[in-house]
């Protein structure tokens, strides 16, 4: 019984020392705020770009124009969906945005936004197939 009480006291001290002392709990709330900001702006970018990437082949299918745009969309989807998001983050941070002018949060928003755009475009394919007159299945995918 005495050992159990000592463990509880030790646990209280550990919680106090790790979170409450020196207002360390603010690190958690600040991290949560950054996480929510990155998520919100990444979703916005993903929806807008993903919708454009999903709808762009409709123009190519109907008119035969914008062949280059259709090819760019196919390559974009293949590359982004084929690589892990951690690798994309490293490429964006260390290769593309090397100049250190951009903050890490900005790079994360762009990387996650472009990644989610590829998945939004892919999940929008049944909608674009229905608008092309197919049954909405995957019998005639554009990529």
mmCIF file with all atom_site columns, C-alpha atoms in Angstrom:
data_model
loop_
_atom_site.group_PDB
_atom_site.id
_atom_site.type_symbol
_atom_site.label_atom_id
_atom_site.label_alt_id
_atom_site.label_comp_id
_atom_site.label_asym_id
_atom_site.label_entity_id
_atom_site.label_seq_id
_atom_site.pdbx_PDB_ins_code
_atom_site.Cartn_x
_atom_site.Cartn_y
_atom_site.Cartn_z
_atom_site.occupancy
_atom_site.B_iso_or_equiv
_atom_site.pdbx_formal_charge
_atom_site.auth_seq_id
_atom_site.auth_comp_id
_atom_site.auth_asym_id
_atom_site.auth_atom_id
_atom_site.pdbx_PDB_model_num
ATOM 1   C CA . UNK A 1 1   ? 0.000   0.000  0.000   1.00 0.00 ? 1   UNK A CA 1
ATOM 2   C CA . UNK A 1 2   ? 2.827   2.370  0.845   1.00 0.00 ? 2   UNK A CA 1
ATOM 3   C CA . UNK A 1 3   ? 4.586   1.578  -2.430  1.00 0.00 ? 3   UNK A CA 1
ATOM 4   C CA . UNK A 1 4   ? 1.426   2.397  -4.405  1.00 0.00 ? 4   UNK A CA 1
ATOM 5   C CA . UNK A 1 5   ? 1.139   5.757  -2.654  1.00 0.00 ? 5   UNK A CA 1
ATOM 6   C CA . UNK A 1 6   ? 4.770   6.561  -3.405  1.00 0.00 ? 6   UNK A CA 1
ATOM 7   C CA . UNK A 1 7   ? 4.190   5.778  -7.089  1.00 0.00 ? 7   UNK A CA 1
ATOM 8   C CA . UNK A 1 8   ? 1.228   8.187  -7.190  1.00 0.00 ? 8   UNK A CA 1
ATOM 9   C CA . UNK A 1 9   ? 3.265   10.921 -5.516  1.00 0.00 ? 9   UNK A CA 1
ATOM 10  C CA . UNK A 1 10  ? 6.098   10.296 -7.941  1.00 0.00 ? 10  UNK A CA 1
ATOM 11  C CA . UNK A 1 11  ? 3.653   10.488 -10.861 1.00 0.00 ? 11  UNK A CA 1
ATOM 12  C CA . UNK A 1 12  ? 2.256   13.816 -9.599  1.00 0.00 ? 12  UNK A CA 1
ATOM 13  C CA . UNK A 1 13  ? 5.758   15.219 -9.264  1.00 0.00 ? 13  UNK A CA 1
ATOM 14  C CA . UNK A 1 14  ? 6.666   14.034 -12.751 1.00 0.00 ? 14  UNK A CA 1
ATOM 15  C CA . UNK A 1 15  ? 3.566   15.640 -14.256 1.00 0.00 ? 15  UNK A CA 1
ATOM 16  C CA . UNK A 1 16  ? 4.247   18.865 -12.397 1.00 0.00 ? 16  UNK A CA 1
ATOM 17  C CA . UNK A 1 17  ? 7.911   18.954 -13.421 1.00 0.00 ? 17  UNK A CA 1
ATOM 18  C CA . UNK A 1 18  ? 7.244   18.100 -17.070 1.00 0.00 ? 18  UNK A CA 1
ATOM 19  C CA . UNK A 1 19  ? 4.157   20.191 -17.824 1.00 0.00 ? 19  UNK A CA 1
ATOM 20  C CA . UNK A 1 20  ? 3.275   22.796 -15.221 1.00 0.00 ? 20  UNK A CA 1
ATOM 21  C CA . UNK A 1 21  ? 6.684   23.973 -14.043 1.00 0.00 ? 21  UNK A CA 1
ATOM 22  C CA . UNK A 1 22  ? 8.038   26.833 -16.187 1.00 0.00 ? 22  UNK A CA 1
ATOM 23  C CA . UNK A 1 23  ? 4.760   26.786 -18.193 1.00 0.00 ? 23  UNK A CA 1
ATOM 24  C CA . UNK A 1 24  ? 5.913   23.922 -20.397 1.00 0.00 ? 24  UNK A CA 1
ATOM 25  C CA . UNK A 1 25  ? 2.318   23.106 -21.277 1.00 0.00 ? 25  UNK A CA 1
ATOM 26  C CA . UNK A 1 26  ? 2.500   26.075 -23.668 1.00 0.00 ? 26  UNK A CA 1
ATOM 27  C CA . UNK A 1 27  ? 4.757   24.027 -25.952 1.00 0.00 ? 27  UNK A CA 1
ATOM 28  C CA . UNK A 1 28  ? 1.901   21.578 -26.425 1.00 0.00 ? 28  UNK A CA 1
ATOM 29  C CA . UNK A 1 29  ? -0.676  24.267 -27.123 1.00 0.00 ? 29  UNK A CA 1
ATOM 30  C CA . UNK A 1 30  ? 1.670   26.091 -29.503 1.00 0.00 ? 30  UNK A CA 1
ATOM 31  C CA . UNK A 1 31  ? 2.334   22.839 -31.341 1.00 0.00 ? 31  UNK A CA 1
ATOM 32  C CA . UNK A 1 32  ? -1.379  22.151 -31.567 1.00 0.00 ? 32  UNK A CA 1
ATOM 33  C CA . UNK A 1 33  ? -1.957  25.618 -33.027 1.00 0.00 ? 33  UNK A CA 1
ATOM 34  C CA . UNK A 1 34  ? 0.717   25.101 -35.706 1.00 0.00 ? 34  UNK A CA 1
ATOM 35  C CA . UNK A 1 35  ? -0.703  21.673 -36.514 1.00 0.00 ? 35  UNK A CA 1
ATOM 36  C CA . UNK A 1 36  ? -4.194  23.074 -37.001 1.00 0.00 ? 36  UNK A CA 1
ATOM 37  C CA . UNK A 1 37  ? -2.897  25.932 -39.178 1.00 0.00 ? 37  UNK A CA 1
ATOM 38  C CA . UNK A 1 38  ? -0.924  23.573 -41.417 1.00 0.00 ? 38  UNK A CA 1
ATOM 39  C CA . UNK A 1 39  ? -3.918  21.248 -41.687 1.00 0.00 ? 39  UNK A CA 1
ATOM 40  C CA . UNK A 1 40  ? -6.389  24.019 -42.538 1.00 0.00 ? 40  UNK A CA 1
ATOM 41  C CA . UNK A 1 41  ? -4.303  25.656 -45.249 1.00 0.00 ? 41  UNK A CA 1
ATOM 42  C CA . UNK A 1 42  ? -3.162  22.309 -46.688 1.00 0.00 ? 42  UNK A CA 1
ATOM 43  C CA . UNK A 1 43  ? -6.758  21.179 -47.044 1.00 0.00 ? 43  UNK A CA 1
ATOM 44  C CA . UNK A 1 44  ? -7.678  24.431 -48.791 1.00 0.00 ? 44  UNK A CA 1
ATOM 45  C CA . UNK A 1 45  ? -4.790  24.101 -51.234 1.00 0.00 ? 45  UNK A CA 1
ATOM 46  C CA . UNK A 1 46  ? -5.562  20.410 -51.739 1.00 0.00 ? 46  UNK A CA 1
ATOM 47  C CA . UNK A 1 47  ? -9.209  20.985 -52.566 1.00 0.00 ? 47  UNK A CA 1
ATOM 48  C CA . UNK A 1 48  ? -8.562  23.809 -55.029 1.00 0.00 ? 48  UNK A CA 1
ATOM 49  C CA . UNK A 1 49  ? -5.627  22.246 -56.876 1.00 0.00 ? 49  UNK A CA 1
ATOM 50  C CA . UNK A 1 50  ? -7.115  18.750 -56.686 1.00 0.00 ? 50  UNK A CA 1
ATOM 51  C CA . UNK A 1 51  ? -10.361 19.906 -58.246 1.00 0.00 ? 51  UNK A CA 1
ATOM 52  C CA . UNK A 1 52  ? -8.491  21.644 -61.075 1.00 0.00 ? 52  UNK A CA 1
ATOM 53  C CA . UNK A 1 53  ? -6.337  18.586 -61.716 1.00 0.00 ? 53  UNK A CA 1
ATOM 54  C CA . UNK A 1 54  ? -9.417  16.341 -61.725 1.00 0.00 ? 54  UNK A CA 1
ATOM 55  C CA . UNK A 1 55  ? -11.400 18.570 -64.090 1.00 0.00 ? 55  UNK A CA 1
ATOM 56  C CA . UNK A 1 56  ? -8.614  19.473 -66.531 1.00 0.00 ? 56  UNK A CA 1
ATOM 57  C CA . UNK A 1 57  ? -8.760  16.176 -68.488 1.00 0.00 ? 57  UNK A CA 1
ATOM 58  C CA . UNK A 1 58  ? -12.400 16.867 -69.343 1.00 0.00 ? 58  UNK A CA 1
ATOM 59  C CA . UNK A 1 59  ? -11.281 19.633 -71.659 1.00 0.00 ? 59  UNK A CA 1
ATOM 60  C CA . UNK A 1 60  ? -8.741  17.354 -73.287 1.00 0.00 ? 60  UNK A CA 1
ATOM 61  C CA . UNK A 1 61  ? -11.285 14.551 -73.749 1.00 0.00 ? 61  UNK A CA 1
ATOM 62  C CA . UNK A 1 62  ? -13.913 16.813 -75.309 1.00 0.00 ? 62  UNK A CA 1
ATOM 63  C CA . UNK A 1 63  ? -11.786 19.088 -77.476 1.00 0.00 ? 63  UNK A CA 1
ATOM 64  C CA . UNK A 1 64  ? -8.419  17.393 -77.812 1.00 0.00 ? 64  UNK A CA 1
ATOM 65  C CA . UNK A 1 65  ? -6.763  20.634 -76.725 1.00 0.00 ? 65  UNK A CA 1
ATOM 66  C CA . UNK A 1 66  ? -4.519  21.126 -73.707 1.00 0.00 ? 66  UNK A CA 1
ATOM 67  C CA . UNK A 1 67  ? -2.584  17.946 -74.376 1.00 0.00 ? 67  UNK A CA 1
ATOM 68  C CA . UNK A 1 68  ? 0.398   19.303 -72.432 1.00 0.00 ? 68  UNK A CA 1
ATOM 69  C CA . UNK A 1 69  ? -1.749  20.100 -69.390 1.00 0.00 ? 69  UNK A CA 1
ATOM 70  C CA . UNK A 1 70  ? -3.212  16.604 -69.461 1.00 0.00 ? 70  UNK A CA 1
ATOM 71  C CA . UNK A 1 71  ? 0.284   15.089 -69.586 1.00 0.00 ? 71  UNK A CA 1
ATOM 72  C CA . UNK A 1 72  ? 1.448   17.311 -66.709 1.00 0.00 ? 72  UNK A CA 1
ATOM 73  C CA . UNK A 1 73  ? -1.546  16.206 -64.614 1.00 0.00 ? 73  UNK A CA 1
ATOM 74  C CA . UNK A 1 74  ? -0.789  12.545 -65.274 1.00 0.00 ? 74  UNK A CA 1
ATOM 75  C CA . UNK A 1 75  ? 2.871   12.928 -64.300 1.00 0.00 ? 75  UNK A CA 1
ATOM 76  C CA . UNK A 1 76  ? 1.938   14.992 -61.231 1.00 0.00 ? 76  UNK A CA 1
ATOM 77  C CA . UNK A 1 77  ? -0.472  12.336 -59.972 1.00 0.00 ? 77  UNK A CA 1
ATOM 78  C CA . UNK A 1 78  ? 1.939   9.509  -60.657 1.00 0.00 ? 78  UNK A CA 1
ATOM 79  C CA . UNK A 1 79  ? 4.872   11.169 -58.919 1.00 0.00 ? 79  UNK A CA 1
ATOM 80  C CA . UNK A 1 80  ? 3.041   12.634 -55.917 1.00 0.00 ? 80  UNK A CA 1
ATOM 81  C CA . UNK A 1 81  ? 0.951   9.563  -55.199 1.00 0.00 ? 81  UNK A CA 1
ATOM 82  C CA . UNK A 1 82  ? 3.937   7.278  -55.759 1.00 0.00 ? 82  UNK A CA 1
ATOM 83  C CA . UNK A 1 83  ? 6.294   8.820  -53.221 1.00 0.00 ? 83  UNK A CA 1
ATOM 84  C CA . UNK A 1 84  ? 5.920   8.910  -49.431 1.00 0.00 ? 84  UNK A CA 1
ATOM 85  C CA . UNK A 1 85  ? 4.958   12.259 -47.932 1.00 0.00 ? 85  UNK A CA 1
ATOM 86  C CA . UNK A 1 86  ? 8.073   12.334 -45.734 1.00 0.00 ? 86  UNK A CA 1
ATOM 87  C CA . UNK A 1 87  ? 10.264  12.130 -48.842 1.00 0.00 ? 87  UNK A CA 1
ATOM 88  C CA . UNK A 1 88  ? 8.207   14.934 -50.411 1.00 0.00 ? 88  UNK A CA 1
ATOM 89  C CA . UNK A 1 89  ? 8.685   17.081 -47.309 1.00 0.00 ? 89  UNK A CA 1
ATOM 90  C CA . UNK A 1 90  ? 12.435  16.525 -47.408 1.00 0.00 ? 90  UNK A CA 1
ATOM 91  C CA . UNK A 1 91  ? 12.614  17.350 -51.126 1.00 0.00 ? 91  UNK A CA 1
ATOM 92  C CA . UNK A 1 92  ? 10.567  20.514 -50.671 1.00 0.00 ? 92  UNK A CA 1
ATOM 93  C CA . UNK A 1 93  ? 12.498  21.680 -47.614 1.00 0.00 ? 93  UNK A CA 1
ATOM 94  C CA . UNK A 1 94  ? 16.052  20.765 -48.576 1.00 0.00 ? 94  UNK A CA 1
ATOM 95  C CA . UNK A 1 95  ? 15.946  20.988 -52.392 1.00 0.00 ? 95  UNK A CA 1
ATOM 96  C CA . UNK A 1 96  ? 13.207  23.310 -53.599 1.00 0.00 ? 96  UNK A CA 1
ATOM 97  C CA . UNK A 1 97  ? 12.996  25.881 -50.790 1.00 0.00 ? 97  UNK A CA 1
ATOM 98  C CA . UNK A 1 98  ? 16.694  25.874 -49.938 1.00 0.00 ? 98  UNK A CA 1
ATOM 99  C CA . UNK A 1 99  ? 17.070  29.643 -49.540 1.00 0.00 ? 99  UNK A CA 1
ATOM 100 C CA . UNK A 1 100 ? 15.810  29.688 -45.910 1.00 0.00 ? 100 UNK A CA 1
ATOM 101 C CA . UNK A 1 101 ? 13.612  32.655 -46.758 1.00 0.00 ? 101 UNK A CA 1
ATOM 102 C CA . UNK A 1 102 ? 10.579  30.460 -46.233 1.00 0.00 ? 102 UNK A CA 1
ATOM 103 C CA . UNK A 1 103 ? 9.601   29.159 -42.824 1.00 0.00 ? 103 UNK A CA 1
ATOM 104 C CA . UNK A 1 104 ? 9.230   25.458 -42.212 1.00 0.00 ? 104 UNK A CA 1
ATOM 105 C CA . UNK A 1 105 ? 5.497   25.890 -41.651 1.00 0.00 ? 105 UNK A CA 1
ATOM 106 C CA . UNK A 1 106 ? 5.090   27.425 -45.122 1.00 0.00 ? 106 UNK A CA 1
ATOM 107 C CA . UNK A 1 107 ? 7.016   24.569 -46.723 1.00 0.00 ? 107 UNK A CA 1
ATOM 108 C CA . UNK A 1 108 ? 4.884   22.069 -44.807 1.00 0.00 ? 108 UNK A CA 1
ATOM 109 C CA . UNK A 1 109 ? 1.671   23.725 -45.957 1.00 0.00 ? 109 UNK A CA 1
ATOM 110 C CA . UNK A 1 110 ? 2.803   23.638 -49.597 1.00 0.00 ? 110 UNK A CA 1
ATOM 111 C CA . UNK A 1 111 ? 4.050   20.035 -49.421 1.00 0.00 ? 111 UNK A CA 1
ATOM 112 C CA . UNK A 1 112 ? 0.982   18.695 -47.624 1.00 0.00 ? 112 UNK A CA 1
ATOM 113 C CA . UNK A 1 113 ? -1.309  20.777 -49.840 1.00 0.00 ? 113 UNK A CA 1
ATOM 114 C CA . UNK A 1 114 ? 0.172   19.368 -53.053 1.00 0.00 ? 114 UNK A CA 1
ATOM 115 C CA . UNK A 1 115 ? 0.074   15.868 -51.608 1.00 0.00 ? 115 UNK A CA 1
ATOM 116 C CA . UNK A 1 116 ? -3.564  16.134 -50.619 1.00 0.00 ? 116 UNK A CA 1
ATOM 117 C CA . UNK A 1 117 ? -4.383  17.677 -54.006 1.00 0.00 ? 117 UNK A CA 1
ATOM 118 C CA . UNK A 1 118 ? -3.226  14.492 -55.708 1.00 0.00 ? 118 UNK A CA 1
ATOM 119 C CA . UNK A 1 119 ? -5.524  12.404 -53.538 1.00 0.00 ? 119 UNK A CA 1
ATOM 120 C CA . UNK A 1 120 ? -8.431  14.822 -53.988 1.00 0.00 ? 120 UNK A CA 1
ATOM 121 C CA . UNK A 1 121 ? -7.951  14.646 -57.760 1.00 0.00 ? 121 UNK A CA 1
ATOM 122 C CA . UNK A 1 122 ? -7.875  10.870 -57.640 1.00 0.00 ? 122 UNK A CA 1
ATOM 123 C CA . UNK A 1 123 ? -11.002 10.630 -55.520 1.00 0.00 ? 123 UNK A CA 1
ATOM 124 C CA . UNK A 1 124 ? -12.768 13.092 -57.849 1.00 0.00 ? 124 UNK A CA 1
ATOM 125 C CA . UNK A 1 125 ? -12.355 10.775 -60.840 1.00 0.00 ? 125 UNK A CA 1
ATOM 126 C CA . UNK A 1 126 ? -15.801 9.147  -60.497 1.00 0.00 ? 126 UNK A CA 1
ATOM 127 C CA . UNK A 1 127 ? -17.355 12.625 -60.650 1.00 0.00 ? 127 UNK A CA 1
ATOM 128 C CA . UNK A 1 128 ? -15.382 13.519 -63.763 1.00 0.00 ? 128 UNK A CA 1
ATOM 129 C CA . UNK A 1 129 ? -16.208 10.122 -65.322 1.00 0.00 ? 129 UNK A CA 1
ATOM 130 C CA . UNK A 1 130 ? -19.928 10.730 -64.807 1.00 0.00 ? 130 UNK A CA 1
ATOM 131 C CA . UNK A 1 131 ? -19.651 14.111 -66.448 1.00 0.00 ? 131 UNK A CA 1
ATOM 132 C CA . UNK A 1 132 ? -17.947 12.445 -69.450 1.00 0.00 ? 132 UNK A CA 1
ATOM 133 C CA . UNK A 1 133 ? -20.824 10.047 -69.895 1.00 0.00 ? 133 UNK A CA 1
ATOM 134 C CA . UNK A 1 134 ? -19.316 6.868  -68.457 1.00 0.00 ? 134 UNK A CA 1
ATOM 135 C CA . UNK A 1 135 ? -20.873 4.847  -65.685 1.00 0.00 ? 135 UNK A CA 1
ATOM 136 C CA . UNK A 1 136 ? -18.722 6.474  -62.989 1.00 0.00 ? 136 UNK A CA 1
ATOM 137 C CA . UNK A 1 137 ? -16.616 3.370  -62.547 1.00 0.00 ? 137 UNK A CA 1
ATOM 138 C CA . UNK A 1 138 ? -13.002 2.860  -63.400 1.00 0.00 ? 138 UNK A CA 1
ATOM 139 C CA . UNK A 1 139 ? -13.546 1.408  -66.859 1.00 0.00 ? 139 UNK A CA 1
ATOM 140 C CA . UNK A 1 140 ? -12.084 4.472  -68.601 1.00 0.00 ? 140 UNK A CA 1
ATOM 141 C CA . UNK A 1 141 ? -9.729  6.234  -66.223 1.00 0.00 ? 141 UNK A CA 1
ATOM 142 C CA . UNK A 1 142 ? -7.844  9.171  -67.685 1.00 0.00 ? 142 UNK A CA 1
ATOM 143 C CA . UNK A 1 143 ? -4.561  8.217  -66.042 1.00 0.00 ? 143 UNK A CA 1
#
